[in-house]
Coordinates of C-alpha atoms in Angstrom, one line a residue:
X10 CA 66.9 118.3 77.4
X11 CA 63.2 119.0 77.9
X12 CA 62.1 116.0 79.3
X13 CA 58.4 114.7 78.4
X14 CA 58.3 111.7 78.5
X15 CA 56.4 111.2 82.1
X16 CA 54.2 108.2 80.8
X17 CA 57.1 106.0 80.1
X18 CA 58.9 107.0 83.8
X19 CA 59.0 109.8 85.5
X20 CA 62.5 111.7 85.3
X21 CA 63.9 114.0 86.9
X22 CA 63.2 111.8 90.5
X23 CA 63.3 114.1 94.0
X24 CA 67.2 114.0 94.3
X25 CA 66.2 112.3 98.0
X26 CA 65.2 109.1 96.0
X27 CA 68.6 109.5 94.5
X28 CA 70.8 109.6 97.9
X29 CA 68.0 106.7 99.3
X30 CA 68.7 104.3 96.3
X31 CA 72.5 105.2 96.2
X32 CA 72.4 104.4 100.9
X33 CA 71.1 101.6 100.8
X34 CA 73.0 99.7 98.4
X35 CA 76.6 101.2 100.0
X36 CA 75.1 100.9 103.7
X37 CA 73.1 97.8 104.5
X38 CA 72.2 95.9 101.1
X39 CA 71.2 92.6 102.5
X40 CA 68.8 90.6 102.6
X41 CA 65.8 91.9 104.4
X42 CA 63.7 89.0 105.8
X43 CA 66.5 86.4 105.3
X44 CA 68.2 87.2 108.8
X45 CA 68.5 88.2 111.5
X46 CA 72.3 90.3 111.7
X47 CA 72.1 94.6 111.6
X48 CA 71.7 94.8 107.8
X49 CA 69.1 92.4 107.4
X50 CA 66.8 93.9 109.7
X51 CA 67.2 97.5 108.3
X52 CA 66.1 96.0 105.3
X53 CA 63.3 95.1 106.2
X54 CA 62.7 97.4 108.2
X55 CA 63.3 100.0 105.2
X56 CA 60.2 97.9 102.9
X57 CA 58.0 97.9 105.5
X58 CA 57.7 101.8 105.9
X59 CA 57.7 101.6 101.7
X60 CA 54.3 99.5 102.2
X61 CA 52.8 101.6 105.3
X62 CA 53.5 105.0 103.2
X63 CA 52.5 103.4 100.4
X64 CA 48.7 102.6 102.8
X65 CA 47.9 106.0 103.7
X66 CA 48.7 107.3 100.0
X67 CA 46.0 105.1 99.6
X68 CA 44.0 104.9 102.4
X69 CA 44.4 101.1 102.7
X70 CA 44.4 99.9 106.7
X71 CA 46.9 97.0 106.2
X72 CA 50.2 97.4 104.5
X73 CA 50.6 93.8 104.3
X74 CA 48.1 94.4 101.3
X75 CA 50.5 96.3 99.7
X76 CA 52.5 94.1 97.5
X77 CA 56.0 94.5 95.5
X78 CA 56.7 93.3 92.5
X79 CA 58.8 94.5 89.8
X80 CA 57.0 97.2 87.5
X81 CA 52.2 97.3 86.7
X82 CA 52.9 94.9 84.5
X83 CA 54.2 92.2 86.8
X84 CA 51.2 92.9 89.4
X85 CA 48.6 93.2 86.5
X86 CA 49.6 89.7 85.9
X87 CA 49.3 88.2 88.2
X88 CA 45.7 89.8 89.7
X89 CA 44.5 88.8 85.9
X90 CA 45.7 85.6 86.1
X91 CA 45.2 85.1 89.4
X92 CA 41.8 84.8 90.2
X93 CA 40.1 83.5 87.4
X94 CA 39.8 79.8 86.3
X95 CA 38.3 78.0 83.0
X96 CA 35.0 79.3 82.1
X97 CA 35.2 82.1 83.5
X98 CA 34.3 85.9 81.6
X99 CA 36.0 89.4 82.0
X100 CA 35.2 92.7 80.6
X101 CA 37.6 95.2 79.7
X102 CA 37.9 98.5 77.6
X103 CA 39.0 99.7 73.9
X104 CA 41.2 101.8 75.9
X105 CA 43.4 99.5 77.8
X106 CA 47.6 99.1 77.3
X107 CA 48.3 95.7 76.6
X108 CA 49.9 95.2 79.7
X109 CA 46.3 94.4 80.7
X110 CA 45.1 93.2 77.2
X111 CA 47.3 90.5 76.3
X112 CA 47.7 88.3 79.6
X113 CA 44.1 88.4 79.1
X114 CA 43.9 87.1 75.2
X115 CA 46.5 84.9 76.5
X116 CA 43.9 82.7 79.0
X117 CA 41.4 82.5 76.2
X118 CA 43.2 79.6 75.5
X119 CA 42.5 78.1 78.8
X120 CA 38.8 78.6 78.5
X121 CA 38.5 82.2 79.4
X122 CA 36.3 84.5 77.8
X123 CA 36.9 88.2 76.9
X124 CA 34.8 91.3 76.1
X125 CA 36.1 94.8 74.9
X126 CA 34.1 97.1 75.3
X127 CA 34.6 100.4 73.1
X128 CA 35.6 103.7 74.1
X129 CA 33.8 106.5 72.3
X130 CA 36.6 108.7 69.9
X131 CA 37.7 110.7 73.2
X132 CA 38.8 107.8 74.9
X133 CA 35.3 107.9 77.1
X134 CA 33.8 104.7 78.8
X135 CA 30.2 104.7 79.5
X136 CA 29.8 103.1 82.9
X137 CA 26.3 101.4 81.6
X138 CA 28.6 99.3 78.7
X139 CA 30.4 97.7 80.5
X140 CA 27.1 96.7 82.6
X141 CA 25.8 95.6 79.5
X142 CA 28.4 93.7 78.8
X143 CA 27.9 92.1 82.4
X144 CA 27.4 88.0 82.1
X145 CA 26.8 85.3 84.5
X146 CA 29.9 84.1 84.7
X147 CA 31.8 87.6 84.3
X148 CA 34.4 87.2 86.9
X149 CA 36.4 89.9 86.5
X150 CA 36.4 93.0 85.4
X151 CA 40.0 95.5 84.4
X152 CA 40.0 99.1 83.1
X153 CA 42.1 101.6 82.9
X154 CA 42.6 104.3 85.5
X155 CA 43.5 107.1 82.8
X156 CA 44.8 105.9 79.3
X157 CA 48.8 106.4 79.0
X158 CA 47.8 107.7 74.7
X159 CA 44.9 110.1 75.0
X160 CA 44.7 111.1 79.1
X161 CA 41.5 110.3 79.0
X162 CA 39.6 109.4 82.9
X163 CA 37.7 106.4 83.8
X164 CA 35.0 106.7 86.1
X165 CA 36.2 104.2 88.7
X166 CA 34.0 105.1 91.2
X167 CA 31.0 104.0 89.1
X168 CA 32.7 100.7 88.0
X169 CA 33.3 100.0 91.0
X170 CA 29.5 100.3 91.6
X171 CA 28.7 98.5 89.4
X172 CA 31.1 95.6 89.9
X173 CA 29.7 95.4 93.5
X174 CA 26.3 95.2 92.6
X175 CA 27.2 92.7 90.7
X176 CA 29.1 90.9 93.2
X177 CA 32.1 90.7 90.2
X178 CA 35.9 91.5 90.5
X179 CA 37.3 95.1 90.1
X180 CA 40.9 96.0 89.4
X181 CA 42.5 98.5 88.4
X182 CA 45.1 99.6 86.9
X183 CA 46.3 103.2 87.7
X184 CA 50.1 103.0 85.8
X185 CA 49.1 106.7 85.1
X186 CA 47.1 108.1 88.3
X187 CA 48.7 106.5 90.7
X188 CA 50.5 109.2 93.0
X189 CA 48.8 112.1 91.1
X190 CA 44.8 111.3 92.0
X191 CA 42.8 110.2 95.0
X192 CA 42.9 106.3 94.9
X193 CA 40.9 106.3 98.1
X194 CA 39.7 102.3 99.2
X195 CA 37.7 103.7 101.6
X196 CA 36.1 105.3 98.8
X197 CA 35.6 102.4 95.8
X198 CA 35.0 99.3 95.3
X199 CA 38.2 98.4 93.7
X200 CA 39.7 94.6 95.0
X201 CA 42.6 95.6 93.1
X202 CA 45.5 97.9 92.1
X203 CA 48.1 97.9 89.9
X204 CA 50.7 100.4 89.5
X205 CA 54.5 101.4 88.9
X206 CA 56.8 102.4 91.2
X207 CA 58.7 104.3 88.3
X208 CA 56.3 106.3 86.9
X209 CA 54.2 109.0 89.3
X210 CA 55.8 107.6 92.7
X211 CA 58.2 108.9 91.3
X212 CA 60.2 105.4 92.3
X213 CA 63.0 103.8 90.5
X214 CA 62.0 101.0 87.3
X215 CA 62.2 98.0 88.6
X216 CA 59.7 98.5 91.1
X217 CA 56.2 98.4 91.3
X218 CA 53.3 97.1 93.6
X219 CA 49.4 94.9 93.5
X220 CA 46.9 96.1 96.2
X221 CA 45.1 92.9 97.0
X222 CA 41.8 93.2 99.1
X223 CA 42.2 92.0 102.6
X224 CA 40.4 88.4 102.2
X225 CA 41.1 87.5 98.4
X226 CA 42.7 84.9 96.9
X227 CA 45.0 85.4 94.5
X228 CA 46.7 81.9 93.4
X229 CA 50.2 82.3 93.5
X230 CA 52.7 82.9 89.7
X231 CA 54.8 82.2 91.5
X232 CA 57.0 79.7 94.3
X233 CA 60.0 80.6 96.6
X234 CA 61.9 81.6 98.9
X235 CA 60.3 84.2 101.1
X236 CA 62.2 84.0 104.5
X237 CA 59.2 82.5 106.3
X238 CA 57.9 78.9 107.2
X239 CA 61.9 78.0 105.3
X240 CA 60.8 74.3 107.2
X241 CA 58.0 73.6 105.0
X242 CA 58.2 72.6 101.3
X243 CA 54.9 74.2 99.5
X244 CA 54.5 77.5 99.3
X245 CA 54.0 79.1 102.4
X246 CA 49.6 81.0 102.8
X247 CA 51.3 84.1 104.1
X248 CA 50.5 87.9 102.6
X249 CA 52.3 89.5 101.0
X250 CA 55.3 87.4 101.3
X251 CA 53.3 84.6 99.4
X252 CA 53.3 86.8 96.1
X253 CA 57.1 87.8 96.5
X254 CA 59.4 84.4 96.6
X255 CA 62.8 85.3 95.8
X256 CA 64.9 88.4 96.6
X257 CA 63.5 91.5 97.1
X258 CA 64.9 94.9 95.1
X259 CA 65.5 96.6 98.4
X260 CA 67.2 99.3 97.0
X261 CA 64.2 100.1 94.4
X262 CA 61.2 99.6 97.2
X263 CA 63.5 102.9 99.1
X264 CA 63.7 104.6 96.3
X265 CA 60.3 104.7 96.1
X266 CA 59.6 105.0 99.7
X267 CA 61.1 108.1 99.1
X268 CA 59.4 109.0 96.5
X269 CA 56.0 108.1 97.9
X270 CA 57.4 110.0 100.7
X271 CA 57.5 113.3 98.4
X272 CA 54.4 112.8 97.3
X273 CA 52.5 112.3 101.3
X274 CA 54.4 116.1 101.7
X275 CA 54.3 117.9 98.7
X276 CA 50.6 116.8 98.5
X277 CA 49.0 115.1 96.0
X278 CA 46.0 117.5 95.8
X279 CA 49.2 119.9 95.2
X280 CA 50.8 117.9 92.9
X281 CA 47.6 116.9 90.5
X282 CA 46.6 120.4 91.0
X283 CA 50.2 121.5 89.4
X284 CA 49.9 118.9 86.3
X285 CA 46.1 119.7 85.7
X286 CA 47.1 123.6 85.1
X287 CA 50.9 122.5 83.0
X288 CA 48.3 120.1 80.9
X289 CA 45.4 123.3 80.2
X290 CA 48.2 125.8 79.3
X291 CA 49.4 123.1 77.2
X292 CA 46.3 122.3 75.3
X293 CA 45.2 125.7 74.5
X294 CA 48.9 126.7 73.0
X295 CA 48.7 123.8 70.8
X296 CA 46.0 125.1 69.7
X297 CA 48.7 127.6 68.2
X298 CA 50.1 124.9 65.5
X299 CA 48.7 124.9 62.4
X300 CA 46.9 121.7 61.0
X301 CA 47.9 120.0 64.3
X302 CA 44.9 116.9 65.7
X303 CA 44.7 116.9 69.1
X304 CA 43.3 113.2 70.6
X305 CA 41.8 112.9 73.8
X306 CA 39.2 115.4 76.2
X307 CA 40.2 119.2 75.9
X308 CA 39.7 119.9 79.3
X309 CA 42.5 119.0 81.8
X310 CA 40.4 118.3 84.3
X311 CA 38.7 115.1 82.2
X312 CA 42.1 113.5 81.6
X313 CA 45.7 113.3 83.3
X314 CA 48.3 114.9 81.4
X315 CA 49.6 112.9 78.6
X316 CA 48.6 114.7 75.4
X317 CA 48.7 112.5 72.5
X318 CA 49.1 114.8 68.4
X319 CA 49.7 114.4 65.0
X320 CA 50.4 116.1 61.9
X321 CA 48.4 114.8 59.4
X322 CA 51.2 115.5 56.5
X323 CA 54.1 115.0 58.8
X324 CA 54.9 111.0 59.9
X325 CA 54.6 110.8 63.9
X326 CA 58.0 108.9 64.4
X327 CA 60.3 111.7 62.6
X328 CA 57.9 114.7 64.6
X329 CA 59.8 112.7 67.7
X330 CA 62.8 112.3 65.5
X331 CA 63.3 115.9 65.8
X332 CA 61.9 117.0 68.5
X333 CA 64.7 115.0 69.8
X334 CA 67.6 115.7 67.4
X335 CA 66.4 119.4 66.1
X336 CA 65.0 120.6 69.5
X337 CA 66.5 118.6 72.4
X338 CA 63.2 117.7 73.8
X339 CA 62.5 114.0 74.6
X340 CA 59.0 112.6 73.7
X341 CA 57.3 109.2 72.4
X342 CA 55.7 108.6 69.0
X343 CA 54.2 105.2 67.9
X344 CA 52.1 103.2 69.1
X345 CA 53.2 102.8 72.9
X346 CA 52.1 99.4 73.6
X347 CA 48.3 100.1 73.5
X348 CA 47.3 98.5 69.7
X349 CA 43.2 99.3 70.8
X350 CA 43.0 102.5 72.1
X351 CA 44.9 103.9 68.7
X352 CA 42.1 101.7 67.1
X353 CA 39.3 103.8 68.8
X354 CA 40.8 106.9 68.3
X355 CA 41.7 106.6 64.6
X356 CA 45.1 106.7 64.3
X357 CA 46.2 102.8 64.3
X358 CA 48.3 103.8 60.9
X359 CA 50.4 107.0 62.0
X360 CA 49.9 106.4 65.8
X361 CA 50.5 109.4 67.6
X362 CA 53.4 111.7 69.0
X363 CA 52.4 111.5 72.7
X364 CA 53.5 114.6 75.5
X365 CA 53.2 113.6 79.4
X366 CA 54.3 115.9 81.8
X367 CA 55.4 115.7 85.2
X368 CA 55.3 117.7 87.9
X369 CA 59.1 119.3 87.5
X370 CA 58.0 120.2 84.2
X371 CA 57.4 124.0 83.5
X372 CA 55.9 126.1 81.7
X373 CA 58.8 127.6 79.6
X374 CA 58.5 123.8 78.8
X375 CA 55.6 123.7 76.7
X376 CA 55.9 126.9 75.4
X377 CA 59.3 125.6 73.5
X378 CA 58.0 122.6 72.5
X379 CA 55.5 124.3 71.0
X380 CA 57.7 126.4 69.2
X381 CA 59.8 124.1 67.8
X382 CA 56.5 122.2 66.4
X383 CA 55.3 125.2 64.7
X384 CA 59.1 124.7 62.8
X385 CA 58.7 122.1 62.0
X386 CA 54.5 122.2 60.7
X387 CA 56.4 125.2 58.5
X388 CA 59.4 123.4 57.4
X389 CA 57.7 120.0 56.5

């Protein structure tokens, strides 16, 4: 199969990711932080090593500010719901995934306001629109780093400067960028970063991270066993322990660590350059398909390697079905859990066919996809 659904989950993973998960399951998969025996100690060391490498990737000084979660949705819920209270106001954008929009909308019943800033027809955000949406009670700004539909990149540095100037918290959803694009916490004003382990970080599903800036108090969403201060009936006030109740997904975190090490070894600039080259190549080649509509910017330096298209006379679901069944090419059609983004792009009725490229894709994969689209357009 030609796999072009990396925006959902990257596949394949580096071989060392598979090896590490199997090694953990077979040889030392005990409860980290819950005992003093050798297996538990080994598991705890491996988890801390993962924190260190993730911190290195984001240029974070303190690895203990990295919280492990189940996925980016988990991270976003913790971050959003953990910093606001009744009477507060949240600003977000019209290009967000439902993992941002739904938690924010759910808070309306608790007396928390929100403003959804409209992006342009290509998905670009004007930072001045964020500034103009700020109220006296604005507590939090949440933006994606890159759209999961159009790939359009948000200028998070400019938004971060606005947030800093107004003393407002800033949360970045890095689901489509962490592991491919530089996110240096010392260069940008960001208070929290949410990311999944199973996308650009090349780890297994069921893993995610939330970076919480030092000394930022985020209210916990769950209590339970942490392995620390077990004599206390109340949740310990230790980061990251207080956010990580229950047994860790040790095999998943170990696999995630290998994905991050792969990125550090290959070099994030090299990974980004490869994906940008493939993205531009595909954008250019797609123009050969008659009647095609391509959404988002046509410059690969202004978008992640996520390309959504339509052929107006053919249902987007039908195209994805034919690509899979007739050509063995994996894509995703529909609304991509981002209805506001599709309204912004004008595709809410038809949806779109999404091609999302990854580090292991090649130009040959793209050639085959373009050839298939030409045939589908011709035959339908």
